[in-house]
Short mmCIF file of C-alpha atoms and ligand atoms in Angstrom, two decimals:
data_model
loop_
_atom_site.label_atom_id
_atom_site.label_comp_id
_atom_site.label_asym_id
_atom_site.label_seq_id
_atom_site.Cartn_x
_atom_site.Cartn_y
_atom_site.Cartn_z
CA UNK J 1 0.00 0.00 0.00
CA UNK J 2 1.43 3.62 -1.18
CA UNK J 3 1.05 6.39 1.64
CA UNK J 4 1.06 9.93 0.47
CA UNK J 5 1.53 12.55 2.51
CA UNK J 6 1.31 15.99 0.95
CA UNK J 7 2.20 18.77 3.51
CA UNK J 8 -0.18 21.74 1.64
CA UNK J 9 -3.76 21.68 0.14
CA UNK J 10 -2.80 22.40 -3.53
CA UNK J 11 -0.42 19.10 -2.85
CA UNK J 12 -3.30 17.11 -1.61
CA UNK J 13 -5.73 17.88 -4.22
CA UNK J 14 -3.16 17.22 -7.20
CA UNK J 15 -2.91 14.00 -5.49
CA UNK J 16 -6.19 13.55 -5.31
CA UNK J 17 -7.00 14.55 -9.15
CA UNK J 18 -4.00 12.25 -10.31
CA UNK J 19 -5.07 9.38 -8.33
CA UNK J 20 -8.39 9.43 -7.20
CA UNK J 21 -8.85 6.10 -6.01
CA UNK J 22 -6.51 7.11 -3.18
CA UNK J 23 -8.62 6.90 0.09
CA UNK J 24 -8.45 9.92 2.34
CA UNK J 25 -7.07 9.58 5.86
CA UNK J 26 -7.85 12.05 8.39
CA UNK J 27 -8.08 10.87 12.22
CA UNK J 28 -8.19 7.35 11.06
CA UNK J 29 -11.10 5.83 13.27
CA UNK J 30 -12.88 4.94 10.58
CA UNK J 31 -10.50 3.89 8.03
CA UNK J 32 -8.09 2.26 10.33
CA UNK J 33 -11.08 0.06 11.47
CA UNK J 34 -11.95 -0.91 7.91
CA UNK J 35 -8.26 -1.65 7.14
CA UNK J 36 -8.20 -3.89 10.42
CA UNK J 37 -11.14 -5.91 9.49
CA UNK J 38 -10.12 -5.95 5.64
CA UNK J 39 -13.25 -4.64 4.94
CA UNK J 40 -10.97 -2.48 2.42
CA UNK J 41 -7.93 -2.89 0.95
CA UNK J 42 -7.15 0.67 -0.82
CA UNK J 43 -3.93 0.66 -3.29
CA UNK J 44 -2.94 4.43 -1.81
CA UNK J 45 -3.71 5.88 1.27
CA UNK J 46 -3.83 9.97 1.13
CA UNK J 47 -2.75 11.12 4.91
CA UNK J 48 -4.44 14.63 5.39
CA UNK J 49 -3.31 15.01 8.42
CA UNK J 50 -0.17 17.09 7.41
CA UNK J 51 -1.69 19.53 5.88
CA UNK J 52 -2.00 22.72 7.95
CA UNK J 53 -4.98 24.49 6.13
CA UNK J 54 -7.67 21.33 7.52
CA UNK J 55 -6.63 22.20 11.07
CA UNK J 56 -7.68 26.09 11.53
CA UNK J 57 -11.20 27.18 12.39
CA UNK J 58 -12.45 30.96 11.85
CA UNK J 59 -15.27 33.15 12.73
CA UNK J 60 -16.25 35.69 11.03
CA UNK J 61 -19.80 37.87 9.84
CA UNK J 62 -21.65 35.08 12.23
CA UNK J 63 -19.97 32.31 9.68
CA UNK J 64 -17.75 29.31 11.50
CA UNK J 65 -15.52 28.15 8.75
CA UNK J 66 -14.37 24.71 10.51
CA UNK J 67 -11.86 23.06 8.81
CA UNK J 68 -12.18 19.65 7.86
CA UNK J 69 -9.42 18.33 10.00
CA UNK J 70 -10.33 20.02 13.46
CA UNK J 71 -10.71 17.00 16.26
CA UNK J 72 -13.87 16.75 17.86
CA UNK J 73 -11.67 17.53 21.39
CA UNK J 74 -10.86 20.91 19.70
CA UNK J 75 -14.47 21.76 18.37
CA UNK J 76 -15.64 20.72 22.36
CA UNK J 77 -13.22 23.28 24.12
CA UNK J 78 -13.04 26.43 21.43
CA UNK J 79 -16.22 26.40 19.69
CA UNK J 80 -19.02 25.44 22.14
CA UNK J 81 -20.21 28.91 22.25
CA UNK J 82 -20.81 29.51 18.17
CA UNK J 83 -21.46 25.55 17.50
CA UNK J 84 -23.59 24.64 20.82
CA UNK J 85 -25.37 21.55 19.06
CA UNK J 86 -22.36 19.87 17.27
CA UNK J 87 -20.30 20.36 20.12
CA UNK J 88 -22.93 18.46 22.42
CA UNK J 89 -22.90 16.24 19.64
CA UNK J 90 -19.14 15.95 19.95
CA UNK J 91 -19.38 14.96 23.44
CA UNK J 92 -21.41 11.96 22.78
CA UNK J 93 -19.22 10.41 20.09
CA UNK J 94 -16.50 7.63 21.56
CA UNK J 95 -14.02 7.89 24.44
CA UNK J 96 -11.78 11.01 24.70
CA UNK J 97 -9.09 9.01 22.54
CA UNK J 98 -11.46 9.20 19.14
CA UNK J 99 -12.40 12.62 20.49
CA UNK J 100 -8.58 13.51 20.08
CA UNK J 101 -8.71 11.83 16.69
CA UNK J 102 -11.51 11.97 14.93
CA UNK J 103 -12.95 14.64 12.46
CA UNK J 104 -16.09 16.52 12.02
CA UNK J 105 -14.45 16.02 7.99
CA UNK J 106 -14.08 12.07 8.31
CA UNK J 107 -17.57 12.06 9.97
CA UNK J 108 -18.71 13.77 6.69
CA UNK J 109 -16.35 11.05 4.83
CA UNK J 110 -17.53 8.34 6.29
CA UNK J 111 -21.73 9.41 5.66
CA UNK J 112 -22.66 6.86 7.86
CA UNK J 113 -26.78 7.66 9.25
CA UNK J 114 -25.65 7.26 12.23
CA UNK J 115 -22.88 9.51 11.94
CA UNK J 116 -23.51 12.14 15.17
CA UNK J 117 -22.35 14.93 13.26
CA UNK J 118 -25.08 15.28 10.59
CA UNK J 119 -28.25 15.89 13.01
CA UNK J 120 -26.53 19.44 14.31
CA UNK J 121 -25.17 19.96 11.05
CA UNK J 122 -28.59 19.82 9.38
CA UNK J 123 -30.59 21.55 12.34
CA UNK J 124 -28.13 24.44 11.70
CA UNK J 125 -28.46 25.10 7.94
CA UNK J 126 -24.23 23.72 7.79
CA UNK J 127 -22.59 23.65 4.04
CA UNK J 128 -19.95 21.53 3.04
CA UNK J 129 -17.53 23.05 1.44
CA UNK J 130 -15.44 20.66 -0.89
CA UNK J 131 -12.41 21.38 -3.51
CA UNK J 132 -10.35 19.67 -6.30
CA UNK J 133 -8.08 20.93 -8.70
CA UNK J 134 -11.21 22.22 -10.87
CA UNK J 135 -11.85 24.16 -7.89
CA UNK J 136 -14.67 24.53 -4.94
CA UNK J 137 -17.85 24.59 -4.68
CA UNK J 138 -20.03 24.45 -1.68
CA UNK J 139 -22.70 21.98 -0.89
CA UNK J 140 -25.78 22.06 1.51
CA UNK J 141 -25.89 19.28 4.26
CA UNK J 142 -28.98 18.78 2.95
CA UNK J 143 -27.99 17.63 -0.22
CA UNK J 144 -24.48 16.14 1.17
CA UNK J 145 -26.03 12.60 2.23
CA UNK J 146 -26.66 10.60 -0.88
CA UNK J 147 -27.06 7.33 0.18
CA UNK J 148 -26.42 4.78 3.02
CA UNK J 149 -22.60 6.19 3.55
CA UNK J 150 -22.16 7.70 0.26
CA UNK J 151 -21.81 11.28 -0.15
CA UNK J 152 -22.01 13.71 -2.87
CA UNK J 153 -18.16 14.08 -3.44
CA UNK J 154 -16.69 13.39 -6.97
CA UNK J 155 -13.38 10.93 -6.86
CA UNK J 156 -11.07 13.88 -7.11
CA UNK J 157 -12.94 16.08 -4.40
CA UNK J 158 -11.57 16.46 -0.87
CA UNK J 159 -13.85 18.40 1.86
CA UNK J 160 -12.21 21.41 3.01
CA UNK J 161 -14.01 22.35 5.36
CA UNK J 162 -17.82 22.90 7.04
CA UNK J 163 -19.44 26.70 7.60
CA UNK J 164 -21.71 26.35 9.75
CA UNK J 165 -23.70 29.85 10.66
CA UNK J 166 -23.01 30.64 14.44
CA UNK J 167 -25.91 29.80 16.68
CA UNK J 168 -28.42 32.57 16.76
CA UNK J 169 -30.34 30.65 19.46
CA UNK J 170 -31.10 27.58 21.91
CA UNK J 171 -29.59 24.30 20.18
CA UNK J 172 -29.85 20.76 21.63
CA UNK J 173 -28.90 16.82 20.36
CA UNK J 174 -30.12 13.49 22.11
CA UNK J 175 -28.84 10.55 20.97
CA UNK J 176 -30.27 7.35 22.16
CA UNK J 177 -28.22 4.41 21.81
CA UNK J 178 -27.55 0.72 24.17
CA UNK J 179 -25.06 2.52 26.93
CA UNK J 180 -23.73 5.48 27.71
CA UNK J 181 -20.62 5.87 26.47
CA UNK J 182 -18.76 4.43 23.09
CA UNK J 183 -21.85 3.73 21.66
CA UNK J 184 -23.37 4.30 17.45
CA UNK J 185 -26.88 5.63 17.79
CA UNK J 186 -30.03 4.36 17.53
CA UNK J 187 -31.27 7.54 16.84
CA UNK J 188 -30.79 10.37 17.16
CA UNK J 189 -32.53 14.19 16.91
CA UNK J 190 -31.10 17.51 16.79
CA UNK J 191 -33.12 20.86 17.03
CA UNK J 192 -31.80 24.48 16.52
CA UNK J 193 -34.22 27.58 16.79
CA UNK J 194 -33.43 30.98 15.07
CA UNK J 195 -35.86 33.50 16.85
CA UNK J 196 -34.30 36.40 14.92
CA UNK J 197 -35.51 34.89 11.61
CA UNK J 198 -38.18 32.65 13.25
CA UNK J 199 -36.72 29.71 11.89
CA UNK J 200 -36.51 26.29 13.58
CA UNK J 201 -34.14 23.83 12.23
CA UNK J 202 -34.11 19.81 12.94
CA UNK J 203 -31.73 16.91 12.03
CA UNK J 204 -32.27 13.50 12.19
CA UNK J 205 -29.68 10.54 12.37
CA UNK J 206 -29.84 6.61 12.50
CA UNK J 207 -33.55 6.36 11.39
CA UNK J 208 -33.33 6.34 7.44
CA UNK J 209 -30.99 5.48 4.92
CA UNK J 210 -29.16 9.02 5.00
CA UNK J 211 -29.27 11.74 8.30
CA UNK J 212 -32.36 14.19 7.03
CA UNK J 213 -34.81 17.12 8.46
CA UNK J 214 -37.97 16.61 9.64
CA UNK J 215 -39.28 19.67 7.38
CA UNK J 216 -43.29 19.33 8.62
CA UNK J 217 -42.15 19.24 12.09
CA UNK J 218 -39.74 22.91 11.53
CA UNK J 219 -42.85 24.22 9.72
CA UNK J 220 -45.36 23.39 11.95
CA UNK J 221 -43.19 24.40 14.48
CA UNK J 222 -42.08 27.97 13.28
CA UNK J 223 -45.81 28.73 11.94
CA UNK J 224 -46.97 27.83 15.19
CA UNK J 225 -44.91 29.80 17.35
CA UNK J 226 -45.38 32.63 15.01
CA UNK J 227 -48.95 32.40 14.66
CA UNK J 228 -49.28 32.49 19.05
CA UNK J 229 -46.82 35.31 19.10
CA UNK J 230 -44.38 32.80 21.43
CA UNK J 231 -41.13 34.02 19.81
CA UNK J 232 -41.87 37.53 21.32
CA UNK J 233 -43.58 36.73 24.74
CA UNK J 234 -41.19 33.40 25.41
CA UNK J 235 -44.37 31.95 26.72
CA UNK J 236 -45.03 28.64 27.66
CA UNK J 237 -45.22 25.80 25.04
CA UNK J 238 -48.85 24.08 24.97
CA UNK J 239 -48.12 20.28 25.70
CA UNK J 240 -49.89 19.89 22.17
CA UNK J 241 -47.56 21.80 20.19
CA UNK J 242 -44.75 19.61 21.98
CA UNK J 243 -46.75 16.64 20.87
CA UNK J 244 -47.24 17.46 17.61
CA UNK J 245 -43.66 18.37 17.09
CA UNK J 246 -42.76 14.92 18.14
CA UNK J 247 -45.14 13.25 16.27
CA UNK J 248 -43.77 14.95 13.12
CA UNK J 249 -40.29 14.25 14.08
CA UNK J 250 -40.97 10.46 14.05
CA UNK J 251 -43.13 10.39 10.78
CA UNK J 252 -40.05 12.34 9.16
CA UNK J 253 -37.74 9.41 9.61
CA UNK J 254 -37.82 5.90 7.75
CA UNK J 255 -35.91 3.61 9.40
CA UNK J 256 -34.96 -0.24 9.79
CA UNK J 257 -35.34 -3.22 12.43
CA UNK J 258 -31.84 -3.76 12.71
CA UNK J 259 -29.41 -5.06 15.73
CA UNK J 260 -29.55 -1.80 17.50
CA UNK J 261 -32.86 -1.45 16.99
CA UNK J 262 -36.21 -1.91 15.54
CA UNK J 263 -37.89 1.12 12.99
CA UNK J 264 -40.79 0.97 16.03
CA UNK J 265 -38.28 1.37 18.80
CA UNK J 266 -36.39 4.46 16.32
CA UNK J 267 -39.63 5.89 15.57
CA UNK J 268 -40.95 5.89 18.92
CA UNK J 269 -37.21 7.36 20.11
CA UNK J 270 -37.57 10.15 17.91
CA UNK J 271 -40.51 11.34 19.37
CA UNK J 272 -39.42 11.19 22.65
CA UNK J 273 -36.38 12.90 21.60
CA UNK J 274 -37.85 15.44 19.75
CA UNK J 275 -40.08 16.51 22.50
CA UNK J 276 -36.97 16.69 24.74
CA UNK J 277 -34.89 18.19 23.27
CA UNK J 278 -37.56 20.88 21.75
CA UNK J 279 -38.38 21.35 25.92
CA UNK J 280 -34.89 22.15 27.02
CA UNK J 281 -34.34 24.63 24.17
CA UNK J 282 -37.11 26.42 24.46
CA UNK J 283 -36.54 26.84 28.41
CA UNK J 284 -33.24 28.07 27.57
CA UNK J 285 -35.18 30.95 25.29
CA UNK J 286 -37.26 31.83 28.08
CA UNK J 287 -34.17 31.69 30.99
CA UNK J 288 -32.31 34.87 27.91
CA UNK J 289 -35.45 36.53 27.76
CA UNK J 290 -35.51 36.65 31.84
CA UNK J 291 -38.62 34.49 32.06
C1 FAD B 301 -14.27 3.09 19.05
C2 FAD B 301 -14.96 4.01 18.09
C3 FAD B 301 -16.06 4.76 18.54
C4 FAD B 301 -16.72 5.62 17.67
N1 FAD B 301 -17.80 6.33 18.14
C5 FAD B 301 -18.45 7.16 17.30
C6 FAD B 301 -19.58 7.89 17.77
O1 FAD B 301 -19.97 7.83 18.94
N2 FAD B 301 -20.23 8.71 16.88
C7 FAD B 301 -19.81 8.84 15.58
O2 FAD B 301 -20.42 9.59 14.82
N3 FAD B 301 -18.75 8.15 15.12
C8 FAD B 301 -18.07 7.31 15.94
N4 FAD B 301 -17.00 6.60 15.46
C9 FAD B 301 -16.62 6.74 14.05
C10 FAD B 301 -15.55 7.81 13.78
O3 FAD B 301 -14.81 8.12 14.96
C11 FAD B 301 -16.17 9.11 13.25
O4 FAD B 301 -16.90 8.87 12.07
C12 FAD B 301 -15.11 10.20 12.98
O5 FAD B 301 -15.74 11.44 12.76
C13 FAD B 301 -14.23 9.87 11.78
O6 FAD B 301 -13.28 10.91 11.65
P1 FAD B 301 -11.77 10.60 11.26
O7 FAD B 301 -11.07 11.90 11.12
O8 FAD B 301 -11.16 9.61 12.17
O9 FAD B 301 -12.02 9.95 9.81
P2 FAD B 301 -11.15 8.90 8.98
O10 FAD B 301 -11.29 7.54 9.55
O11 FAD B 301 -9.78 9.40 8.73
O12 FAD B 301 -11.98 9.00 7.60
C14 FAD B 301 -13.35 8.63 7.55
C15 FAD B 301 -13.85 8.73 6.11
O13 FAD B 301 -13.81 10.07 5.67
C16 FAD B 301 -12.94 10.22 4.55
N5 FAD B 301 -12.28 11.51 4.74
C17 FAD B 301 -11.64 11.97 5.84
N6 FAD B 301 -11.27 13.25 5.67
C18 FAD B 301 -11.67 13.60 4.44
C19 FAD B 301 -11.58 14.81 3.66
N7 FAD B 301 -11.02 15.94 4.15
N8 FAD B 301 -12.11 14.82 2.42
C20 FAD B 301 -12.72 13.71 1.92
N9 FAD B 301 -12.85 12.55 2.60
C21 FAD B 301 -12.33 12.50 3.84
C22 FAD B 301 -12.02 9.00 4.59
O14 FAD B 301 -11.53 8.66 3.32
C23 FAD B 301 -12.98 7.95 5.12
O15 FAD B 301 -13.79 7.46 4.08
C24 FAD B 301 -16.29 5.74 16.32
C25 FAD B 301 -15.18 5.00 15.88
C26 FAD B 301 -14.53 4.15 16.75
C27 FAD B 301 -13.34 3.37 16.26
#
């Protein structure tokens, strides 16, 4: 097996256009586990994790640009504040050692639906932005997830990095899965509300083929909310707006019986989720206001 290691980006995407069967590398706790098992056997291995311009993070005009190589550690302890619902998500994904690893890029790589990246991502309105040597162009989350772990990178792409759009409000993530710790979800739900543009946003993971939002559930919530007059007074939620929001949540998703779990147990999950997670941010709106 070859292993490239280009120390700059133009290096690593003239790699990547001359040889674009070479698999990207980043943290390695995905690809090092499918090169244990011999689930793959990849001629050339393209090690990203020399090249400085993957590892920086900026903020700037309410726009995180998060490069592709930041470790989830890193994301935890400097971006909390502008990221709240993928660094919560962060927290929940392995032990610290994959923290210190691991990518919010090879997360993206990888495209797995139960990948705990792609809820926040999606709640938050996130774009990928990818490059070759043609040059870059920027994709929604939305439109990232093509399949069951395939993504909508051509062979001679790399990801560069994510922008995600600096919380504006309350954002939250549950993931359910069979312990605590070290665990892949068996769901998972990830809400983000935007009171300045009266926007909610929603992300769902490990209950469908590919991580999606549940649109009738950020519609129904938003027009709701906006229709009450609840994003000025921070009043209570009605229990049936809750309910509904769940409901929609779990209808959104289309998942399988599988070892984790069965679709009923996932669907039923979601809506749990979804009304948790909707409860807690929308106490934290009221606690800002001063409620
Ligand atoms: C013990 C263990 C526990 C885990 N727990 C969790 C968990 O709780 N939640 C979770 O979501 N995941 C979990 N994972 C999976 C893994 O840690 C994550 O998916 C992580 O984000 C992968 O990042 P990485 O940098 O290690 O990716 P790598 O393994 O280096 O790469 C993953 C994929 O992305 C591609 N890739 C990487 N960087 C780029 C790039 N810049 N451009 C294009 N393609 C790229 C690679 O080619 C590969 O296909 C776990 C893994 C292990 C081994």
């Amino acid at each position: 097996m070859e292993f490239l290691q280009p120390g700059s980006w133009a290096e690593a995407l003239g790699l990547k256009a001359e040889r674009p069967e070479a698999l990207p590398i980043a943290g390695g706790t995905d690809v090092m586990v499918e090169l244990n098992f011999d689930a793959r056997r990849p001629a050339e291995l393209l090690d990203l994790t020399r090249v400085p311009e993957l590892a920086d993070w900026s903020c700037e005009d309410g726009l995180v640009r998060l490069g592709a190589g930041v470790s989830y550690t890193r994301l935890i302890t400097e971006l909390a504040g502008p990221l709240p619902g993928l660094a919560l998500a962060a927290r929940t994904v392995g032990s610290p050692q994959i923290r210190n690893r691991g990518t919010v890029g090879g997360n993206l790589g990888a495209a797995s639906p139960a990948g705990d990246c792609h809820p926040p991502l999606l709640a938050a309105g996130a774009v990928i932005e990818v490059a070759s040597v043609r040059g870059t162009r920027t994709i929604p989350a939305d439109d990232f997830y093509t399949g069951v772990k395939r993504n909508a990178l051509e062979p001679d792409e790399l990801i560069a990095a994510v922008l995600i759009p600096a919380a504006a409000g309350p954002q939250q993530f549950s993931k359910i899965g069979t312990r605590n710790a070290m665990v892949i979800a068996v769901a998972s739900f990830a809400v983000a509300l935007d009171p300045g543009r009266e926007a909610v946003g929603t992300g769902i993971g490990s209950a469908a083929p590919t991580p999606r939002r549940a649109i009738a559930a950020e519609r129904f919530l938003a027009g709701t909310l906006d229709e009450a007059g609840l994003w000025e007074s921070r009043g209570g939620l009605p229990e049936s707006v809750v309910t509904e929001f769940g409901a929609l949540a779990a209808a959104a998703a289309n998942p399988v019986d599988d070892v984790r779990g069965t679709a009923a147990y996932r669907r039923h999950g979601l809506a749990v989720m979804a009304r948790r997670t909707l409860t807690w941010a929308w106490h934290s709106y009221q606690a800002e206001g001063g409620a």
